[in-house]
Every structure is written in structure tokens, then in C-alpha cells.
PDB file of C-alpha atoms in Angstrom:
ATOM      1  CA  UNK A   1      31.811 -11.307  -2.386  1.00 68.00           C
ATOM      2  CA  UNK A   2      33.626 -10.799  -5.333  1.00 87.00           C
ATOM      3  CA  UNK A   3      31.857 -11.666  -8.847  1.00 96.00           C
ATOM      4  CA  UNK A   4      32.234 -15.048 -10.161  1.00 97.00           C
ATOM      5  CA  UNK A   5      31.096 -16.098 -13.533  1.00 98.00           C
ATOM      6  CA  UNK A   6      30.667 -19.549 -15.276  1.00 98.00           C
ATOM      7  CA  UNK A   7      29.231 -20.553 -17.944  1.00 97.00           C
ATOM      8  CA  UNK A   8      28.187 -23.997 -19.493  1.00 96.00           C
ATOM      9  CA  UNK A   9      26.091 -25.036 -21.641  1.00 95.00           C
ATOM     10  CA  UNK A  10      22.585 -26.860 -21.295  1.00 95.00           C
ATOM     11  CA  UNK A  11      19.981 -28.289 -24.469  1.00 91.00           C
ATOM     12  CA  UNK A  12      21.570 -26.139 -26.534  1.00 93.00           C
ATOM     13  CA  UNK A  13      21.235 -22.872 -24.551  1.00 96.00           C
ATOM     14  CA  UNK A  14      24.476 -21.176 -23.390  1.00 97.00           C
ATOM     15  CA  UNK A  15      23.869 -20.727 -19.686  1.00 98.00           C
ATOM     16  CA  UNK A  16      26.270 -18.294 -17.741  1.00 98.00           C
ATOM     17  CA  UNK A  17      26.018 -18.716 -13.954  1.00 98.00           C
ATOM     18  CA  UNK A  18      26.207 -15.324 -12.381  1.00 98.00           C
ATOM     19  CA  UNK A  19      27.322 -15.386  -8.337  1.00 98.00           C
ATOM     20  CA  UNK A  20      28.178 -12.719  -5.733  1.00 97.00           C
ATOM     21  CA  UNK A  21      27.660  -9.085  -6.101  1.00 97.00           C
ATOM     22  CA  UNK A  22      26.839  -7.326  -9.296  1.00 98.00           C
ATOM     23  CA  UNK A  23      27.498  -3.725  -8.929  1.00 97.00           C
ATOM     24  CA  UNK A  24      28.778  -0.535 -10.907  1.00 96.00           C
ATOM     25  CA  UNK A  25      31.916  -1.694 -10.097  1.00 96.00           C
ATOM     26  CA  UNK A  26      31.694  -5.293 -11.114  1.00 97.00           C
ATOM     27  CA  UNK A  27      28.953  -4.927 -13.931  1.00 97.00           C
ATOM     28  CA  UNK A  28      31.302  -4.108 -16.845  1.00 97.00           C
ATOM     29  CA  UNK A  29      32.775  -7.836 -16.455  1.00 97.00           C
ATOM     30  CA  UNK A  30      29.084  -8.843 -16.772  1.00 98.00           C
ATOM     31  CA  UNK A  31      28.867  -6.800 -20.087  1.00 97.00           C
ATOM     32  CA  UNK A  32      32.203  -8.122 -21.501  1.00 98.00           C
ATOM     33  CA  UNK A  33      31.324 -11.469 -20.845  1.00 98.00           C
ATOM     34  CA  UNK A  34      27.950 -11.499 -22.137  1.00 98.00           C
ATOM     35  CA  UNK A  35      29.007  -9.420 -25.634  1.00 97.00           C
ATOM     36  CA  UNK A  36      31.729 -12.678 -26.142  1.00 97.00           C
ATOM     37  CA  UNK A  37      29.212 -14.322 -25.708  1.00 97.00           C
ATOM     38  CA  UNK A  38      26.657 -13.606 -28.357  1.00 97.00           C
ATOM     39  CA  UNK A  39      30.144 -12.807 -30.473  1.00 96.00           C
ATOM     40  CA  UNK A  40      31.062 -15.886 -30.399  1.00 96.00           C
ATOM     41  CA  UNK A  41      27.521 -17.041 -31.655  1.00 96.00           C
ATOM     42  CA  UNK A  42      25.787 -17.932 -28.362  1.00 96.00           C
ATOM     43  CA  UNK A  43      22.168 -17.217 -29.477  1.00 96.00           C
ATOM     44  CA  UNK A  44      19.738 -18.856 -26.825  1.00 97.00           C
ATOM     45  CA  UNK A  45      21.505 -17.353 -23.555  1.00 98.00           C
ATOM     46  CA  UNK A  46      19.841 -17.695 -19.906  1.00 98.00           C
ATOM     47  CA  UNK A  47      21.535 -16.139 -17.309  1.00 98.00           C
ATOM     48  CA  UNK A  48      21.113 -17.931 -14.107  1.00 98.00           C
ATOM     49  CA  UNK A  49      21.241 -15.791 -10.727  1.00 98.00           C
ATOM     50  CA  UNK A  50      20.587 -17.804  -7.946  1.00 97.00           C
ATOM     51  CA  UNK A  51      24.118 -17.225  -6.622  1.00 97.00           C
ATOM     52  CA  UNK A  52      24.030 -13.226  -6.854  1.00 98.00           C
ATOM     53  CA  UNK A  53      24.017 -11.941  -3.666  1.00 96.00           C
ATOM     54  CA  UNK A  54      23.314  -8.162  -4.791  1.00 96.00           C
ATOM     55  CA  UNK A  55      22.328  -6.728  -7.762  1.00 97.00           C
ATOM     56  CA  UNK A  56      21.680  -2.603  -8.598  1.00 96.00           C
ATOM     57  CA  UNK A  57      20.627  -0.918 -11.425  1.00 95.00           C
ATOM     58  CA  UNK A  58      23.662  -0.806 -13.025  1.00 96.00           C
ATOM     59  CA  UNK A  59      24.003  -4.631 -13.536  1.00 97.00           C
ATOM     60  CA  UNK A  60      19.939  -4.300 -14.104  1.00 96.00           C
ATOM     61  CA  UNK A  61      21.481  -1.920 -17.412  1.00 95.00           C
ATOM     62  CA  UNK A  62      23.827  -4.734 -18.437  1.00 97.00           C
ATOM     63  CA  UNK A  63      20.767  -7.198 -18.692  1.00 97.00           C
ATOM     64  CA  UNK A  64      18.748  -5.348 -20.530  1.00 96.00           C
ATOM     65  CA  UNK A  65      21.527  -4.420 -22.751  1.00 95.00           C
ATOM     66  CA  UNK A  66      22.259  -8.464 -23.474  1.00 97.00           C
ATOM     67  CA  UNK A  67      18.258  -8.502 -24.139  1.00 96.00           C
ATOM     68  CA  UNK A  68      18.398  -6.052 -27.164  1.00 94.00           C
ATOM     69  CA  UNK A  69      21.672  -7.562 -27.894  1.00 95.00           C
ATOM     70  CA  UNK A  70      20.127 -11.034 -28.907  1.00 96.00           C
ATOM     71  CA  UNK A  71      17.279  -9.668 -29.970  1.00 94.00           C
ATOM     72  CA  UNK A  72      19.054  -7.757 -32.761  1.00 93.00           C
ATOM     73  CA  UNK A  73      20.638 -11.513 -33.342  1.00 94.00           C
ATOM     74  CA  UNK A  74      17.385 -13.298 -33.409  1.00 95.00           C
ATOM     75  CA  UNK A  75      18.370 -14.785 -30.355  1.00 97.00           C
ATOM     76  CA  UNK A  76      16.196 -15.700 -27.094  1.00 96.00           C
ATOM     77  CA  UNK A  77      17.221 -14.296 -23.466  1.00 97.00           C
ATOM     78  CA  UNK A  78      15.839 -15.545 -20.392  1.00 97.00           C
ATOM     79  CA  UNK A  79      17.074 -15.000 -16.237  1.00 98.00           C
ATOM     80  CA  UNK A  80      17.129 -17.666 -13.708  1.00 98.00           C
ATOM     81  CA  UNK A  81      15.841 -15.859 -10.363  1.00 97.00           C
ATOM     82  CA  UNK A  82      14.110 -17.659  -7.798  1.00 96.00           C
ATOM     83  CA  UNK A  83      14.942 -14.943  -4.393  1.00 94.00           C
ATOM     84  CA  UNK A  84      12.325 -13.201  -3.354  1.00 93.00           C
ATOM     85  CA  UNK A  85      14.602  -9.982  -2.634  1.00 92.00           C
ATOM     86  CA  UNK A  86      15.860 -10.089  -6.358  1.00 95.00           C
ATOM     87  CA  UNK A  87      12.645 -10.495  -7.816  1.00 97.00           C
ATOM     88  CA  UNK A  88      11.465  -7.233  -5.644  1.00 95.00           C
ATOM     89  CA  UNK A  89      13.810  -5.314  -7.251  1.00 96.00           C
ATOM     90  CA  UNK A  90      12.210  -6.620 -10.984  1.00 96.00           C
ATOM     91  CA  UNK A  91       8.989  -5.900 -10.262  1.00 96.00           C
ATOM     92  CA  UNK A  92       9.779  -1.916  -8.790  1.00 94.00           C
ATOM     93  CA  UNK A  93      11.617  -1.262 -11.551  1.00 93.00           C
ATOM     94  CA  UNK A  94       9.094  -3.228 -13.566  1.00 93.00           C
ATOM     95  CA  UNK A  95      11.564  -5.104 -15.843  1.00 95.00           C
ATOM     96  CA  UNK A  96       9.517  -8.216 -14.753  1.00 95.00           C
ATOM     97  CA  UNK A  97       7.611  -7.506 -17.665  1.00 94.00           C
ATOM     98  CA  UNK A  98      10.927  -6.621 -20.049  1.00 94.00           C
ATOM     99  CA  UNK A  99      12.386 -10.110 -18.984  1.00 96.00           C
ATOM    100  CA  UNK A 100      11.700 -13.933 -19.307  1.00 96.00           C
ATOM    101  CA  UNK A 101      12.034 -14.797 -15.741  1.00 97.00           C
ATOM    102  CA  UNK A 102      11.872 -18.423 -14.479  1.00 97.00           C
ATOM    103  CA  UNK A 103      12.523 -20.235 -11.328  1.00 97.00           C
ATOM    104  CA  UNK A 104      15.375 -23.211 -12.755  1.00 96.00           C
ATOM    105  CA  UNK A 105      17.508 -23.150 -15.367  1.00 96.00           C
ATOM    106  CA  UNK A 106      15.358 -26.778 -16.062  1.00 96.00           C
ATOM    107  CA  UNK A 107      12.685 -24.495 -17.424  1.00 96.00           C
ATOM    108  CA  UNK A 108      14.712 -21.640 -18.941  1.00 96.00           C
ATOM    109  CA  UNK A 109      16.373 -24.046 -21.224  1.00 94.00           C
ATOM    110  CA  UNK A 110      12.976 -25.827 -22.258  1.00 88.00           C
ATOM    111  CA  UNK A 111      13.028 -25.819 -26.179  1.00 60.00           C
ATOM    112  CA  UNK A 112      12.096 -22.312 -26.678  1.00 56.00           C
ATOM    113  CA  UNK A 113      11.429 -22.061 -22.838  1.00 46.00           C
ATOM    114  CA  UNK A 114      12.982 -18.377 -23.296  1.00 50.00           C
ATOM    115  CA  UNK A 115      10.913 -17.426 -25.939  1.00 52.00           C
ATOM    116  CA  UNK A 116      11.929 -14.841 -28.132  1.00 53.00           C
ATOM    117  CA  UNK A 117      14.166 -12.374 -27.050  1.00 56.00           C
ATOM    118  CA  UNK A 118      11.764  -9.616 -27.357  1.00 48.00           C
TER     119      UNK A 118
ATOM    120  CA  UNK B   1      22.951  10.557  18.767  1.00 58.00           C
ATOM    121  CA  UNK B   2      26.145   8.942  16.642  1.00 68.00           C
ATOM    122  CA  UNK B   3      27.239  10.152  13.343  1.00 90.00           C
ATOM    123  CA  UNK B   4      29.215   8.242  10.860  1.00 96.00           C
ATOM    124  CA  UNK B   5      30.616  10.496   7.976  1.00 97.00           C
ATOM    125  CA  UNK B   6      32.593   8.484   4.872  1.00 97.00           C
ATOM    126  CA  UNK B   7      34.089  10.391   2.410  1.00 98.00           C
ATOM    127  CA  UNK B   8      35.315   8.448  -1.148  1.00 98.00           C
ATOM    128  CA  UNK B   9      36.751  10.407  -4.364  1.00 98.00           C
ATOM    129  CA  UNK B  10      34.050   8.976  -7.194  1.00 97.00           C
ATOM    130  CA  UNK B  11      35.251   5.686  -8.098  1.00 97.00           C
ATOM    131  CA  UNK B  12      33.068   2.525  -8.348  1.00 97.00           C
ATOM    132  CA  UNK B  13      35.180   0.424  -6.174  1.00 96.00           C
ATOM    133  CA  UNK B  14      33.845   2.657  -3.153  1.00 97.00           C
ATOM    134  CA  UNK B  15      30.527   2.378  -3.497  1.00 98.00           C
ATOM    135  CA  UNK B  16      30.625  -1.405  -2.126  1.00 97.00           C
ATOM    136  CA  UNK B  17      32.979   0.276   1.334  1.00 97.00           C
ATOM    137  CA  UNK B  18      29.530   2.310   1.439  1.00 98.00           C
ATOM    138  CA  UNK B  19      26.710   0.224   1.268  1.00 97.00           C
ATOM    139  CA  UNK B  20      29.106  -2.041   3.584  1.00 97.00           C
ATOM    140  CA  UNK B  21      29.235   0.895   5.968  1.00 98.00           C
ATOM    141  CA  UNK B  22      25.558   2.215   5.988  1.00 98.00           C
ATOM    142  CA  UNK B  23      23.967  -1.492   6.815  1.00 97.00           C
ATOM    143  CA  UNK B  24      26.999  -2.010   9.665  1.00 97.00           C
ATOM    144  CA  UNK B  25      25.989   1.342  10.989  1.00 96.00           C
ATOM    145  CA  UNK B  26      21.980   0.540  10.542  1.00 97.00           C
ATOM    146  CA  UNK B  27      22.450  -2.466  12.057  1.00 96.00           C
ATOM    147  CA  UNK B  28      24.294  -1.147  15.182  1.00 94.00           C
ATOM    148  CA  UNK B  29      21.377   1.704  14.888  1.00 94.00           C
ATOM    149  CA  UNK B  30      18.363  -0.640  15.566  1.00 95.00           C
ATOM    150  CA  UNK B  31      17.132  -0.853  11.514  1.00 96.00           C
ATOM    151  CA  UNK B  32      14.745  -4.348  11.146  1.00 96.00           C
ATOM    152  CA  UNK B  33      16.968  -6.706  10.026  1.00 95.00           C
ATOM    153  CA  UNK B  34      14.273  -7.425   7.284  1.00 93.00           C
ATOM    154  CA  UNK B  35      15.211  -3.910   5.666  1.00 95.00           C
ATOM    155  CA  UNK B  36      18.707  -4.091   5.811  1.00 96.00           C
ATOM    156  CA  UNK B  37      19.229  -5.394   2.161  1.00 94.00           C
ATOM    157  CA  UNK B  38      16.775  -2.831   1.109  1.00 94.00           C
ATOM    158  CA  UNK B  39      19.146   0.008   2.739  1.00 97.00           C
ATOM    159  CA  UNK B  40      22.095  -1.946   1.199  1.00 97.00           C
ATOM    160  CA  UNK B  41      20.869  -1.036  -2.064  1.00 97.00           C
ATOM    161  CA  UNK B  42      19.246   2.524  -1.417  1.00 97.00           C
ATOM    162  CA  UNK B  43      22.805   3.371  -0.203  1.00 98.00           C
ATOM    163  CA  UNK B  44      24.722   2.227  -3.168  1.00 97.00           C
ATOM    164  CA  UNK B  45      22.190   3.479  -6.057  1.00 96.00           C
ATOM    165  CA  UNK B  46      22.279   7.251  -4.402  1.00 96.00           C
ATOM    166  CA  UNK B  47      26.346   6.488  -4.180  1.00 97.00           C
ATOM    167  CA  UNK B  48      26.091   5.050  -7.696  1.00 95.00           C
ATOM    168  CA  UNK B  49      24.307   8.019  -8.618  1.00 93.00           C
ATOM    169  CA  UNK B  50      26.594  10.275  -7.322  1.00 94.00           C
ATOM    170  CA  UNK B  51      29.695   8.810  -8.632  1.00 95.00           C
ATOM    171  CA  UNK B  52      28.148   8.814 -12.189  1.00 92.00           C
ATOM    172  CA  UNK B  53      27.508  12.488 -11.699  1.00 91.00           C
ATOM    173  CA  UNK B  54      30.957  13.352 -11.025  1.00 95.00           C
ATOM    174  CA  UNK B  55      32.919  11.639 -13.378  1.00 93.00           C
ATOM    175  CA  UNK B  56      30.066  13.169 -15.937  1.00 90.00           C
ATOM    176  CA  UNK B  57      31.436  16.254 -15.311  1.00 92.00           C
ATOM    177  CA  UNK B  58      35.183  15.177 -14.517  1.00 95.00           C
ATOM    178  CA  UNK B  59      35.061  16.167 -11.146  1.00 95.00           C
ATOM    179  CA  UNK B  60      37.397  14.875  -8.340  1.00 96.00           C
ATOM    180  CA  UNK B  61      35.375  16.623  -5.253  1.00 96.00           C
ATOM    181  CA  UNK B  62      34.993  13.167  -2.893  1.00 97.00           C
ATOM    182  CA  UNK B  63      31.267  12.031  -2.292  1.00 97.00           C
ATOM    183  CA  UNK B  64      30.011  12.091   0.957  1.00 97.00           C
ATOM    184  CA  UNK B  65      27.916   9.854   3.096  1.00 98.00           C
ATOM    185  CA  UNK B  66      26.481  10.764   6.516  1.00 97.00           C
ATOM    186  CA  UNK B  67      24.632   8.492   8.727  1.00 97.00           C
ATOM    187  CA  UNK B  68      23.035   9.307  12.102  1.00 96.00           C
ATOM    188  CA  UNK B  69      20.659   7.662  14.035  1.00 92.00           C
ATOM    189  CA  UNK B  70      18.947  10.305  15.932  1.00 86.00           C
ATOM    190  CA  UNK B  71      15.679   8.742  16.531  1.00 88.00           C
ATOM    191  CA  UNK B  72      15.596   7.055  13.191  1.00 95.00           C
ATOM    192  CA  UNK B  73      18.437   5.726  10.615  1.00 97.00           C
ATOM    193  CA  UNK B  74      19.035   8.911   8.301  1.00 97.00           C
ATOM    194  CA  UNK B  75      21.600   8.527   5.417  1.00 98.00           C
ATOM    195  CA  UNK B  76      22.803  11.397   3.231  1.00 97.00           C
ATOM    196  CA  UNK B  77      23.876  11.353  -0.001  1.00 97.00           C
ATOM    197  CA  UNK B  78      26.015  14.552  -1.270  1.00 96.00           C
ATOM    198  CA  UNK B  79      27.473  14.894  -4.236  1.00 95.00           C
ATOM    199  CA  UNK B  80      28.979  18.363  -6.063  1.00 94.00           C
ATOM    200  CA  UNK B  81      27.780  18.081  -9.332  1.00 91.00           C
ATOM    201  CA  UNK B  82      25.820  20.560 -11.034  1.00 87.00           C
ATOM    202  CA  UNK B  83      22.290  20.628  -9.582  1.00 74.00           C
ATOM    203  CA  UNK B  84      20.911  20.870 -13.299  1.00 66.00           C
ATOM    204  CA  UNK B  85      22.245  17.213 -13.872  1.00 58.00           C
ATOM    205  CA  UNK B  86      19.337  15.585 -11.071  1.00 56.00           C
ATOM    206  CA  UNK B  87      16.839  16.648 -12.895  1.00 51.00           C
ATOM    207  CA  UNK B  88      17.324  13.902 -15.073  1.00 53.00           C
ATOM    208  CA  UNK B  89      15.849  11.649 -12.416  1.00 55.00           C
ATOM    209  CA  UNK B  90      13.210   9.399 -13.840  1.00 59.00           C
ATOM    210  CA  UNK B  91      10.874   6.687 -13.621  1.00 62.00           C
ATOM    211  CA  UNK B  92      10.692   4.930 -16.811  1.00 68.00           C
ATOM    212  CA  UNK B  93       7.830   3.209 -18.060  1.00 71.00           C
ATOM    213  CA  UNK B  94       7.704  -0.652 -18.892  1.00 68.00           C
ATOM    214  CA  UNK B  95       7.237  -0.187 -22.485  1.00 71.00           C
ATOM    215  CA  UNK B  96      10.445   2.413 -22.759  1.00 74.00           C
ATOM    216  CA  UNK B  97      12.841   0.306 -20.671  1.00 76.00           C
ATOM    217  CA  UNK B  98      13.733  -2.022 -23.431  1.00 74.00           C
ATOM    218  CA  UNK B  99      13.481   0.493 -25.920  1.00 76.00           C
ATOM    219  CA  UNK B 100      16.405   0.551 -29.021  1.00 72.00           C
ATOM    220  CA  UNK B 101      16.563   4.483 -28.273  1.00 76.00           C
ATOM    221  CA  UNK B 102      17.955   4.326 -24.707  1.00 79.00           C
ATOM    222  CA  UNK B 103      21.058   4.021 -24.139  1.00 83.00           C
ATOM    223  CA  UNK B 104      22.293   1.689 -21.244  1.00 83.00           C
ATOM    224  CA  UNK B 105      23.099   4.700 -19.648  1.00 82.00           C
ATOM    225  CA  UNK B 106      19.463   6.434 -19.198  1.00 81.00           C
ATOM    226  CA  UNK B 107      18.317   3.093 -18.162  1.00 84.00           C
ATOM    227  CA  UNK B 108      20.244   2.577 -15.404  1.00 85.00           C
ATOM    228  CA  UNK B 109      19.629   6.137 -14.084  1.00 84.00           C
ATOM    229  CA  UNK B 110      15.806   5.526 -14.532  1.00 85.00           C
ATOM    230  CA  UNK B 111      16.266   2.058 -13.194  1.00 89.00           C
ATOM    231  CA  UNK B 112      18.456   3.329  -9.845  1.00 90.00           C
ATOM    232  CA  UNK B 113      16.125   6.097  -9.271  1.00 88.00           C
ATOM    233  CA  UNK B 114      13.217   3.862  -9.522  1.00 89.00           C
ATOM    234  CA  UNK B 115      14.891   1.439  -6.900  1.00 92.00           C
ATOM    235  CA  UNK B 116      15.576   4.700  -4.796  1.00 92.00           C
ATOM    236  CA  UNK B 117      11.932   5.775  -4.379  1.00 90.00           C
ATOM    237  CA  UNK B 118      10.452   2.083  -4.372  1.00 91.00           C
ATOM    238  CA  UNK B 119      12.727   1.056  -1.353  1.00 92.00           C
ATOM    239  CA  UNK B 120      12.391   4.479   0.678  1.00 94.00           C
ATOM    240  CA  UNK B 121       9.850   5.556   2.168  1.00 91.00           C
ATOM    241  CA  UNK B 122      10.704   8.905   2.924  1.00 95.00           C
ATOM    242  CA  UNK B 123      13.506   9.903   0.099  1.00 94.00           C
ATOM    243  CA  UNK B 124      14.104  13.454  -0.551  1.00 93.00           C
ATOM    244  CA  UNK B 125      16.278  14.906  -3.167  1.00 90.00           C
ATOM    245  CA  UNK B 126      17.577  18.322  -2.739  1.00 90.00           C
ATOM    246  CA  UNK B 127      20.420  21.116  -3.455  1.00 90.00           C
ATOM    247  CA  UNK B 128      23.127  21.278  -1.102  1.00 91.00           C
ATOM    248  CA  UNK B 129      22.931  24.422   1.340  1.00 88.00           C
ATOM    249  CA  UNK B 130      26.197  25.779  -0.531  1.00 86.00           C
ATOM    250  CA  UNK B 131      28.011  25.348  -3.270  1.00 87.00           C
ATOM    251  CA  UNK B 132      27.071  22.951  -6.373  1.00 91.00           C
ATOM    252  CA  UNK B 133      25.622  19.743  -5.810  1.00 93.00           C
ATOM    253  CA  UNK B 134      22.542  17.638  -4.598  1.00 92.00           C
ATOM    254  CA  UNK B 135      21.883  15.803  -1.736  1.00 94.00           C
ATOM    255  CA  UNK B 136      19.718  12.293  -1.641  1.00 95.00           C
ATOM    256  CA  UNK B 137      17.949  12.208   2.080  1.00 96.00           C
ATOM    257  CA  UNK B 138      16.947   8.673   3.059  1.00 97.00           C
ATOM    258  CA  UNK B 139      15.406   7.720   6.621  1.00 97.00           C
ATOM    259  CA  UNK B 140      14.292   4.609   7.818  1.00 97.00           C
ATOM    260  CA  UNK B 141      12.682   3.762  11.074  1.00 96.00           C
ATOM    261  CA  UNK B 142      14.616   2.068  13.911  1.00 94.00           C
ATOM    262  CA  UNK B 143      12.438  -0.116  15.951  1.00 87.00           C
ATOM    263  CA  UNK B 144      15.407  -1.264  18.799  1.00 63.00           C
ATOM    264  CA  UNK B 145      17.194   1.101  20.826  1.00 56.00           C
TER     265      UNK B 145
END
């Protein structure tokens, strides 16, 4: 499936809503979209993946590349990821402990539920 | 024993036809259906991987994938770039992943090659018999015939 991306916003965090498959073919829309993002002054960003059906390391690179993004903006950046399968692939590569991880968007958005971007 | 060779010149958009390829054909080949998404994304980093080495060096040799299923589900990986550029093949620690200092592009190599050996078992990395260019071995166990 194709990549589909939405975003909306949710108390005061600017959530973008990530679906189908993120790959090194489909990443760079990722990147694009999250850089207008924080250059349009989004600075408490969660982006929720319960919709991607496949993520690599490539779209693991754009993450982490919107994490030092906002933190260089004193910004917060947190990921919505509740599948098991996804979550595998954050704890091999060990970026479970780079990123804020929660299980809804409810408690990513929490006033400073994200934490620091750091 | 089947083989299924597919051959793409080293643009992103084929790495997807793989992985689509190597889980239809390890499906068909007896692979748990509990590791297919696991082979889905072995197959597409080492494509990844290989595509990233050839437009590195600007080359326009296709990528190859070979799949048999000769007792177990063996994908091959062979790309043509100079065999100096694997050796770049890393697993990065926690504290260096979000460091200021790496670029996007180190991390993802780091990142695909830890994926690689964290989802295969038996994963071997070598040079191609001749000519430039490195081969990524991966073999999974079939368990229905």
C-alpha cells in the first residue's frame, strides 16, 4: 500500500498519522513532510503509526532525523506504535531507547506526555 | 528444487517488487507464516543496501535477487559495488544513534544492517565469486513441503 499521510492536530501537539508502507522509496515524503512541519513552527510533534504496514531502516533514518530536528528547536517528539512486529524492529535496532514510544496518541499528547525531545 | 532470479537496475521503486517477490516465493516455499514479515524486511534492507551502494558509486549494473528453496528458503543478495564499500557495515550503539555527528545516512546503514543480522539467523556477507561486488546470503528454515 501506497503511503498516506495526515496530519491534525491534538492538545496542542501536531500529530501526523503515518499509514501503509514506509520504505526507501516512500521515506523522502516522510522527511519533506515532517521538515514543513517543524518549518512551519510545529514544535510538540507525535507521529502516530498504527496504520504503517512496513517500516525499514530507511524510514527508521527519517525519524530519528525529525528527533534531532526538534530537538535543535526545543521541541518534544514522541511515536505512536502499539504492533508488536514494529516495536521488534525498535528494540533490535535499539532506538526504543532513542524514542518516546507510547501505545495512543491519548498519551503521546498528555501535556508534556512526549517529554523533551532528547 | 525451484529458483526464482529478479533482476532490477538500482532504483528504490524496486525494492518493494522484491520484498513482494521473496515472501510470494517463501510462502509458496513452506517459510512459517509467522516469519514472513521478518523475510519481508531482511529482503528489502539487503536490496536497500544494495541499491544505496550502487548509486554511491553511479553504477547502473542491475541488482540481483535469487531465491531457491532447496531444503530451506535461501535468498541472495548481489550487488557490484566495490567490495571495500561493505565494510562499512555496522551495529551502532544506543548512545551513537541519535548522535548530532551522524548523518541520516550512516544511521540508516547501521540501522538496516542491524535489522539484517537481528532477523536472520544465518546471514552471511561475502564477495562475489567474480568481478566487484558483495553478496548478502540469507536462509530460513521451511517447515512444510
Amino acid at each position: 500500500m501506497e503511503l498516506s499521510l495526515a496530519t491534525r492536530t491534538v492538545a496542542e501537539h501536531t500529530v501526523l498519522e503515518v499509514g501503509g508502507e514506509v520504505d526507501v522509496y516512500t521515506a523522502p515524503r516522510l522527511r519533506e513532510r515532517l521538515i514543513e512541519l517543524v518549518d512551519a513552527g510545529a514544535r510538540d510533534v507525535v507521529v502516530d503509526l498504527e496504520r504503517v504496514e512496513f517500516l525499514d531502516s530507511t524510514g527508521l533514518g527519517v525519524l530519528v532525523g525529525a528527533l534531532k530536528r526538534l530537538r535543535t528547536a526545543h521541541g518534544t517528539f514522541g511515536l505512536v506504535c502499539a504492533k508488536e512486529p514494529l516495536l521488534k524492529i525498535f528494540r533490535i535496532t535499539a532506538l526504543d531507547q532513542v524514542f518516546p514510544i507510547f501505545s495512543t496518541v491519548e498519551a503521546a499528547t498528555e501535556r508534556d506526555g512526549s517529554g523533551p525531545a532528547s | 528444487m525451484a529458483t526464482v532470479r529478479l533482476s532490477f537496475s538500482p532504483a528504490p521503486v524496486h525494492v518493494r517488487t522484491a520484498r513482494l517477490v521473496g515472501v510470494a516465493v517463501a510462502r509458496r516455499a513452506g517459510v512459517d507464516e509467522a516469519l514472513l514479515d521478518e523475510v519481508r524486511l531482511a529482503i528489502g534492507e539487503a536490496c536497500t543496501r544494495a541499491v544505496a551502494l550502487h548509486r554511491q558509486y553511479g553504477l547502473t549494473d542491475l541488482v540481483t535477487v535469487e531465491m531457491s528453496d532447496s531444503g530451506s528458503y535461501t535468498v541472495r543478495v548481489i550487488d557490484h559495488a566495490p567490495i571495500e564499500a561493505s565494510i562499512g557495515l555496522t551495529k551502532l550503539p544506543p548512545d551513537e544513534l541519535a548522535a548530532e555527528s551522524l548523518t541520516e545516512d550512516d544511521l540508516t546503514t547501521g540501522v538496516g544492517f542491524a535489522l539484517l543480522a537481528g532477523f536472520v539467523d544465518d546471514l552471511q556477507v561475502r564477495p562475489v565469486e567474480d568481478g566487484p561486488g558483495t553478496e548478502v546470503r540469507m536462509v530460513w528454515p521451511v517447515t512444510r513441503r
